[in-house]
Tab-separated table of C-alpha atoms and ligand atoms in Angstrom:
chain	number	residue	atom	x	y	z
A	6	MET	CA	-138.483	58.464	-21.597
A	7	ARG	CA	-138.232	60.617	-18.521
A	8	LEU	CA	-141.587	61.061	-16.822
A	9	ARG	CA	-142.705	64.573	-15.963
A	10	PRO	CA	-145.327	64.909	-13.190
A	11	ALA	CA	-148.109	65.219	-15.782
A	12	HIS	CA	-146.885	62.021	-17.419
A	13	LYS	CA	-146.774	60.266	-14.058
A	14	LEU	CA	-150.433	61.157	-13.546
A	15	LEU	CA	-151.249	59.883	-17.036
A	16	LEU	CA	-149.372	56.653	-16.352
A	17	LEU	CA	-151.334	56.171	-13.110
A	18	LEU	CA	-154.591	56.891	-14.895
A	19	SER	CA	-153.813	54.456	-17.689
A	20	LEU	CA	-152.794	51.779	-15.176
A	21	ALA	CA	-156.064	52.340	-13.307
A	22	GLY	CA	-157.885	52.067	-16.628
A	23	MET	CA	-156.268	48.702	-17.262
A	24	PHE	CA	-157.716	47.335	-14.029
A	25	LEU	CA	-161.109	48.993	-14.287
A	26	ALA	CA	-161.804	48.288	-17.951
A	27	PRO	CA	-163.883	45.160	-18.512
A	28	SER	CA	-161.635	42.366	-19.663
A	29	ARG	CA	-161.937	41.661	-23.377
A	30	ALA	CA	-160.021	38.420	-23.066
A	31	SER	CA	-162.147	35.341	-23.543
A	32	ALA	CA	-161.964	32.030	-21.758
A	33	GLN	CA	-159.583	29.326	-22.856
A	34	ILE	CA	-160.596	26.950	-25.640
A	35	LEU	CA	-160.188	23.181	-25.668
A	36	LYS	CA	-160.696	21.656	-29.099
A	37	PRO	CA	-160.887	17.858	-29.390
A	38	CYS	CA	-159.266	16.553	-32.586
A	39	ALA	CA	-158.838	13.120	-34.155
A	40	GLY	CA	-156.738	10.456	-32.430
A	41	GLY	CA	-157.288	11.670	-28.865
A	42	ILE	CA	-155.397	14.924	-29.427
A	43	THR	CA	-156.748	18.136	-27.920
A	44	LEU	CA	-155.684	21.673	-28.850
A	45	LYS	CA	-155.724	24.216	-26.039
A	46	ILE	CA	-155.383	27.991	-26.332
A	47	ASN	CA	-155.649	30.443	-23.446
A	48	ALA	CA	-158.018	32.840	-25.279
A	49	SER	CA	-160.033	32.764	-28.490
A	50	VAL	CA	-160.357	36.554	-28.616
A	51	THR	CA	-157.250	38.676	-28.246
A	52	THR	CA	-155.888	42.139	-29.054
A	53	GLN	CA	-152.987	43.535	-31.083
A	54	GLY	CA	-149.644	43.170	-29.273
A	55	SER	CA	-150.768	40.172	-27.197
A	56	LEU	CA	-149.315	36.795	-26.533
A	57	LEU	CA	-151.283	33.524	-26.744
A	58	LEU	CA	-150.332	30.371	-24.887
A	59	THR	CA	-151.049	27.130	-26.686
A	60	GLU	CA	-150.821	23.451	-25.801
A	61	VAL	CA	-151.303	20.210	-27.686
A	62	LEU	CA	-152.523	17.522	-25.279
A	63	GLY	CA	-152.273	13.770	-25.810
A	64	ALA	CA	-149.548	14.085	-28.435
A	65	LYS	CA	-147.332	11.260	-27.216
A	66	THR	CA	-147.283	9.046	-30.304
A	67	VAL	CA	-147.747	11.495	-33.184
A	68	ILE	CA	-145.096	12.015	-35.846
A	69	GLY	CA	-143.981	15.242	-37.496
A	70	ILE	CA	-146.257	17.573	-35.561
A	71	SER	CA	-146.086	21.226	-36.566
A	72	GLY	CA	-147.994	24.397	-35.779
A	73	GLU	CA	-148.946	27.313	-38.011
A	74	TRP	CA	-150.153	30.804	-37.156
A	75	ASP	CA	-151.027	33.383	-39.772
A	76	GLY	CA	-149.154	31.542	-42.523
A	77	ARG	CA	-145.977	31.134	-40.475
A	78	ALA	CA	-144.473	28.233	-38.570
A	79	ALA	CA	-145.486	28.342	-34.905
A	80	PRO	CA	-143.027	26.040	-33.119
A	81	LEU	CA	-144.137	23.494	-30.530
A	82	TRP	CA	-141.907	22.024	-27.832
A	83	ARG	CA	-142.140	19.521	-24.999
A	84	ALA	CA	-141.402	20.569	-21.415
A	85	SER	CA	-139.582	17.241	-21.049
A	86	GLU	CA	-138.736	14.511	-23.534
A	87	LYS	CA	-141.450	12.120	-22.367
A	88	SER	CA	-144.176	14.686	-21.754
A	89	PRO	CA	-147.384	14.087	-23.773
A	90	VAL	CA	-147.948	17.877	-23.838
A	91	LEU	CA	-146.487	20.212	-26.439
A	92	HIS	CA	-146.283	23.948	-25.720
A	93	GLY	CA	-146.249	26.953	-28.011
A	94	LEU	CA	-146.459	30.755	-27.975
A	95	LEU	CA	-148.271	32.786	-30.604
A	96	GLY	CA	-147.382	36.445	-31.006
A	97	VAL	CA	-150.037	38.895	-32.209
A	98	ASP	CA	-148.181	41.772	-33.866
A	99	LEU	CA	-149.127	45.231	-32.594
A	100	GLU	CA	-150.201	46.210	-36.130
A	101	LYS	CA	-151.842	42.898	-37.075
A	102	ALA	CA	-155.071	43.625	-38.951
A	103	PRO	CA	-158.069	42.970	-36.709
A	104	GLY	CA	-160.020	39.957	-37.947
A	105	HIS	CA	-160.359	36.198	-37.804
A	106	TYR	CA	-157.353	33.899	-37.857
A	107	GLU	CA	-156.575	30.262	-37.151
A	108	TRP	CA	-154.006	28.373	-35.160
A	109	LYS	CA	-153.426	25.175	-37.128
A	110	VAL	CA	-151.688	21.996	-36.024
A	111	SER	CA	-150.772	19.177	-38.412
A	112	TRP	CA	-149.358	15.720	-37.725
A	113	LYS	CA	-149.287	12.138	-38.954
A	114	THR	CA	-151.083	9.280	-37.253
A	115	ALA	CA	-149.373	5.932	-36.523
A	116	ASP	CA	-150.784	4.517	-39.792
A	117	GLY	CA	-149.395	7.423	-41.798
A	118	ASN	CA	-152.482	9.588	-42.292
A	119	ALA	CA	-151.997	13.345	-42.344
A	120	VAL	CA	-154.285	15.212	-39.963
A	121	THR	CA	-154.851	18.948	-39.489
A	122	CYS	CA	-156.853	20.477	-36.664
A	123	SER	CA	-157.386	24.188	-36.030
A	124	VAL	CA	-158.737	26.690	-33.519
A	125	PRO	CA	-160.211	30.062	-34.591
A	126	VAL	CA	-158.753	33.189	-32.996
A	127	THR	CA	-160.246	36.668	-33.241
A	128	VAL	CA	-157.848	39.627	-33.114
A	129	ARG	CA	-159.275	42.968	-32.030
A	130	ALA	CA	-157.699	46.395	-32.346
A	131	GLY	CA	-155.640	47.425	-29.323
A	132	LYS	CA	-156.493	50.683	-27.606
A	133	PHE	CA	-153.232	52.543	-27.970
A	134	PRO	CA	-152.989	56.240	-27.184
A	135	THR	CA	-151.283	58.638	-29.569
A	136	GLU	CA	-148.402	60.711	-28.280
A	137	ARG	CA	-146.604	63.707	-29.684
A	138	LEU	CA	-142.896	64.047	-29.013
A	139	THR	CA	-140.113	66.351	-30.021
A	140	VAL	CA	-136.782	64.751	-30.867
A	141	GLU	CA	-133.603	65.903	-32.594
A	142	LYS	CA	-134.277	66.787	-36.233
A	143	GLN	CA	-131.951	64.063	-37.604
A	144	PHE	CA	-134.222	61.381	-36.125
A	145	VAL	CA	-137.224	62.611	-38.117
A	146	GLN	CA	-135.492	63.922	-41.237
A	147	PRO	CA	-132.316	61.854	-41.590
A	148	ASP	CA	-129.847	62.885	-44.297
A	149	PRO	CA	-128.943	60.441	-47.150
A	150	GLU	CA	-125.988	58.999	-45.232
A	151	GLN	CA	-128.132	58.432	-42.150
A	152	LEU	CA	-130.857	56.895	-44.317
A	153	LYS	CA	-128.328	54.405	-45.634
A	154	ARG	CA	-127.399	53.493	-42.074
A	155	ILE	CA	-131.056	53.110	-41.098
A	156	GLU	CA	-131.598	50.733	-44.023
A	157	GLU	CA	-128.564	48.674	-43.020
A	158	ASP	CA	-129.828	48.517	-39.431
A	159	GLN	CA	-133.265	47.385	-40.611
A	160	LYS	CA	-131.737	44.710	-42.839
A	161	LYS	CA	-129.707	43.412	-39.920
A	162	MET	CA	-132.749	43.283	-37.632
A	163	ARG	CA	-134.871	41.552	-40.278
A	164	ALA	CA	-132.191	38.881	-40.769
A	165	ILE	CA	-132.188	38.258	-37.012
A	166	TYR	CA	-135.955	37.987	-36.696
A	167	ASP	CA	-136.199	35.816	-39.827
A	168	THR	CA	-133.981	33.244	-38.106
A	169	LEU	CA	-135.821	30.606	-36.121
A	170	THR	CA	-133.412	28.747	-33.830
A	171	PRO	CA	-135.080	25.321	-33.517
A	172	GLU	CA	-134.298	24.787	-29.850
A	173	ARG	CA	-135.202	26.172	-26.480
A	174	LEU	CA	-132.433	28.387	-25.129
A	175	TRP	CA	-134.508	29.662	-22.207
A	176	ASP	CA	-135.032	28.019	-18.866
A	177	GLY	CA	-137.615	28.912	-16.243
A	178	LYS	CA	-139.328	32.260	-15.947
A	179	PHE	CA	-138.704	35.453	-17.883
A	180	ARG	CA	-137.887	38.396	-15.585
A	181	LEU	CA	-137.974	42.151	-15.935
A	182	PRO	CA	-134.727	43.650	-17.256
A	183	LEU	CA	-134.269	46.121	-14.377
A	184	GLN	CA	-134.010	45.428	-10.661
A	185	ASP	CA	-136.855	46.720	-8.436
A	186	MET	CA	-138.671	48.221	-11.410
A	187	ALA	CA	-142.135	46.964	-12.157
A	188	ALA	CA	-143.685	49.881	-14.061
A	189	GLY	CA	-142.945	49.956	-17.747
A	190	GLY	CA	-145.202	51.703	-20.213
A	191	ASN	CA	-145.824	53.205	-23.632
A	192	PHE	CA	-146.253	49.892	-25.487
A	193	GLY	CA	-148.063	50.243	-28.805
A	194	ARG	CA	-148.420	54.028	-28.670
A	195	ARG	CA	-149.008	55.567	-32.036
A	196	ARG	CA	-146.364	58.263	-32.406
A	197	ILE	CA	-146.148	61.709	-33.873
A	198	LEU	CA	-142.576	62.966	-33.837
A	199	ASN	CA	-141.978	66.634	-34.524
A	200	GLY	CA	-145.448	66.700	-36.112
A	201	GLU	CA	-144.923	63.668	-38.386
A	202	ALA	CA	-146.601	60.265	-37.967
A	203	ARG	CA	-144.112	57.468	-37.280
A	204	SER	CA	-144.348	53.720	-36.705
A	205	PRO	CA	-145.911	52.741	-33.371
A	206	HIS	CA	-143.805	52.187	-30.297
A	207	ALA	CA	-142.974	48.473	-30.338
A	208	GLY	CA	-141.428	48.143	-26.884
A	209	VAL	CA	-141.951	48.903	-23.224
A	210	ASP	CA	-140.139	51.916	-21.741
A	211	PHE	CA	-138.708	51.849	-18.221
A	212	PRO	CA	-137.698	55.286	-16.985
A	213	ALA	CA	-134.423	54.907	-15.054
A	214	LEU	CA	-131.258	56.795	-14.258
A	215	ALA	CA	-128.387	56.553	-16.719
A	216	GLY	CA	-125.986	53.867	-15.527
A	217	THR	CA	-128.654	51.615	-13.965
A	218	PRO	CA	-127.668	47.979	-14.650
A	219	VAL	CA	-129.698	46.153	-17.311
A	220	PHE	CA	-130.152	42.394	-16.986
A	221	ALA	CA	-130.959	39.626	-19.456
A	222	SER	CA	-134.618	38.792	-18.907
A	223	GLN	CA	-133.905	35.198	-19.847
A	224	SER	CA	-131.027	32.967	-20.919
A	225	GLY	CA	-130.085	32.783	-24.580
A	226	LYS	CA	-127.512	33.814	-27.135
A	227	ILE	CA	-126.508	37.403	-27.895
A	228	VAL	CA	-127.179	37.972	-31.596
A	229	LEU	CA	-126.622	41.747	-31.698
A	230	ALA	CA	-124.541	44.033	-29.478
A	231	GLU	CA	-123.820	47.320	-31.229
A	232	GLU	CA	-124.939	50.870	-31.860
A	233	LEU	CA	-127.894	51.369	-34.209
A	234	PHE	CA	-129.155	54.720	-35.493
A	235	TYR	CA	-132.574	54.850	-33.810
A	236	SER	CA	-132.165	52.466	-30.890
A	237	GLY	CA	-128.642	53.592	-29.933
A	238	ASN	CA	-126.526	50.982	-28.136
A	239	THR	CA	-128.615	47.861	-28.578
A	240	VAL	CA	-128.516	44.245	-27.414
A	241	VAL	CA	-130.693	41.469	-28.851
A	242	ILE	CA	-130.936	38.031	-27.221
A	243	ASP	CA	-132.145	34.929	-29.080
A	244	HIS	CA	-134.068	32.680	-26.671
A	245	GLY	CA	-134.831	30.051	-29.318
A	246	TYR	CA	-137.997	29.136	-31.274
A	247	GLY	CA	-138.225	32.625	-32.737
A	248	ILE	CA	-138.375	34.392	-29.347
A	249	TYR	CA	-136.137	37.470	-29.024
A	250	THR	CA	-135.752	40.250	-26.460
A	251	LEU	CA	-134.217	43.647	-27.309
A	252	TYR	CA	-132.624	46.237	-24.976
A	253	ALA	CA	-132.125	49.712	-26.435
A	254	HIS	CA	-130.623	53.172	-25.739
A	255	LEU	CA	-127.924	51.692	-23.456
A	256	SER	CA	-125.060	53.927	-22.304
A	257	GLU	CA	-122.759	50.893	-22.306
A	258	ILE	CA	-122.948	47.396	-23.762
A	259	GLY	CA	-121.409	44.664	-21.607
A	260	VAL	CA	-121.667	41.665	-23.962
A	261	HIS	CA	-120.589	40.574	-27.440
A	262	SER	CA	-122.487	38.992	-30.293
A	263	GLY	CA	-122.173	35.206	-29.952
A	264	ASP	CA	-122.004	35.218	-26.127
A	265	ALA	CA	-124.262	32.856	-24.222
A	266	VAL	CA	-126.008	34.609	-21.313
A	267	GLU	CA	-127.901	33.374	-18.281
A	268	THR	CA	-131.086	34.911	-16.898
A	269	GLY	CA	-130.175	37.956	-14.823
A	270	ALA	CA	-126.689	38.436	-16.316
A	271	GLN	CA	-125.798	42.108	-16.660
A	272	ILE	CA	-125.741	42.999	-20.363
A	273	GLY	CA	-125.314	46.757	-20.159
A	274	LYS	CA	-126.391	50.010	-18.523
A	275	VAL	CA	-129.350	52.337	-19.023
A	276	GLY	CA	-128.547	55.327	-21.224
A	277	ALA	CA	-129.924	57.875	-23.670
A	278	THR	CA	-128.290	56.823	-26.947
A	279	GLY	CA	-130.225	56.944	-30.236
A	280	ARG	CA	-133.647	58.540	-30.652
A	281	VAL	CA	-134.684	59.455	-27.111
A	282	THR	CA	-135.979	62.339	-25.042
A	283	GLY	CA	-134.115	61.185	-21.922
A	284	PRO	CA	-132.470	58.163	-20.280
A	285	HIS	CA	-134.625	55.022	-20.146
A	286	LEU	CA	-134.546	51.383	-21.088
A	287	HIS	CA	-136.562	50.362	-24.130
A	288	TRP	CA	-137.362	46.665	-23.867
A	289	GLY	CA	-138.784	44.755	-26.813
A	290	LEU	CA	-140.145	41.244	-27.343
A	291	THR	CA	-140.507	39.624	-30.754
A	292	ILE	CA	-142.138	36.225	-31.233
A	293	GLN	CA	-141.846	34.727	-34.700
A	294	ARG	CA	-141.569	38.273	-36.107
A	295	ALA	CA	-144.594	39.584	-34.189
A	296	ARG	CA	-143.922	42.631	-31.991
A	297	VAL	CA	-145.513	41.824	-28.651
A	298	ASN	CA	-145.848	43.643	-25.319
A	299	ALA	CA	-142.820	42.282	-23.435
A	300	LEU	CA	-144.589	42.541	-20.067
A	301	LYS	CA	-146.895	39.723	-21.252
A	302	ILE	CA	-144.117	37.153	-21.203
A	303	VAL	CA	-143.362	37.968	-17.571
A	304	GLU	CA	-147.053	37.735	-16.645
A	305	ARG	CA	-147.679	34.555	-18.617
A	306	GLN	CA	-144.984	31.976	-18.577
A	307	PRO	CA	-144.197	29.750	-21.539
B	405	LIG	ZN1	-139.049	53.007	-26.272
């Protein structure tokens, strides 16, 4: 959304708070398992909306290795075919109940024995501010026809996020979706729209002028390029292994569903379509269905 001076001050204050607040992240964990395999995770304590980096070391000869996080498959991949290290990303959904969880890895030894090894992970509540906004009435009290559209949109998005493409479509580092724009905010904010509580804000907002080019933050396949009720003109890119980025409220879409895109390809322009209070880019990151702060994937590379 467009930032008024008061909002700019708030943004500065919250950025300062991020640097001044004592870090709640814990040190990385190395867990030795049977057969010379070690599980590595970058933090054993994390917060809602975070991203965890995992590695399986010494996994050269194992068969059928698979990861699991919160009851769901957590894919593992090798940086190169012969590498003894497997990599993985775990998404912590922004509304994941605080508590104790486990990252589990299972495999078979050379003599056919099934082995499971796990690392405990504690999820803490994120500190997300609440904001009150006023939007057009239809976006808070949609009529029956609009409700039907919203349901169709949600079904479409669920089908996308339920699909786990079992290959890596990305290459190298993820980048920000706008040129010369480092400050994105609002992730995780609990929202009150026209006085009514709504689901939290699952993306990062970049205030920008309408027409500003929007770039693919990473290579992948376009799996959605159309207008949705709330997010307006929307593009979703599948990067493989359940990793998706979303670009919303575009004035124009420059790609089609099914297109392959490279990192930095222009996919559209900033706009104010859908439920907005002004032109901005809403950028989302979903990892195996978990809604994660997209800035984390730029800071921490898979
Ligand atoms: Zn947004």
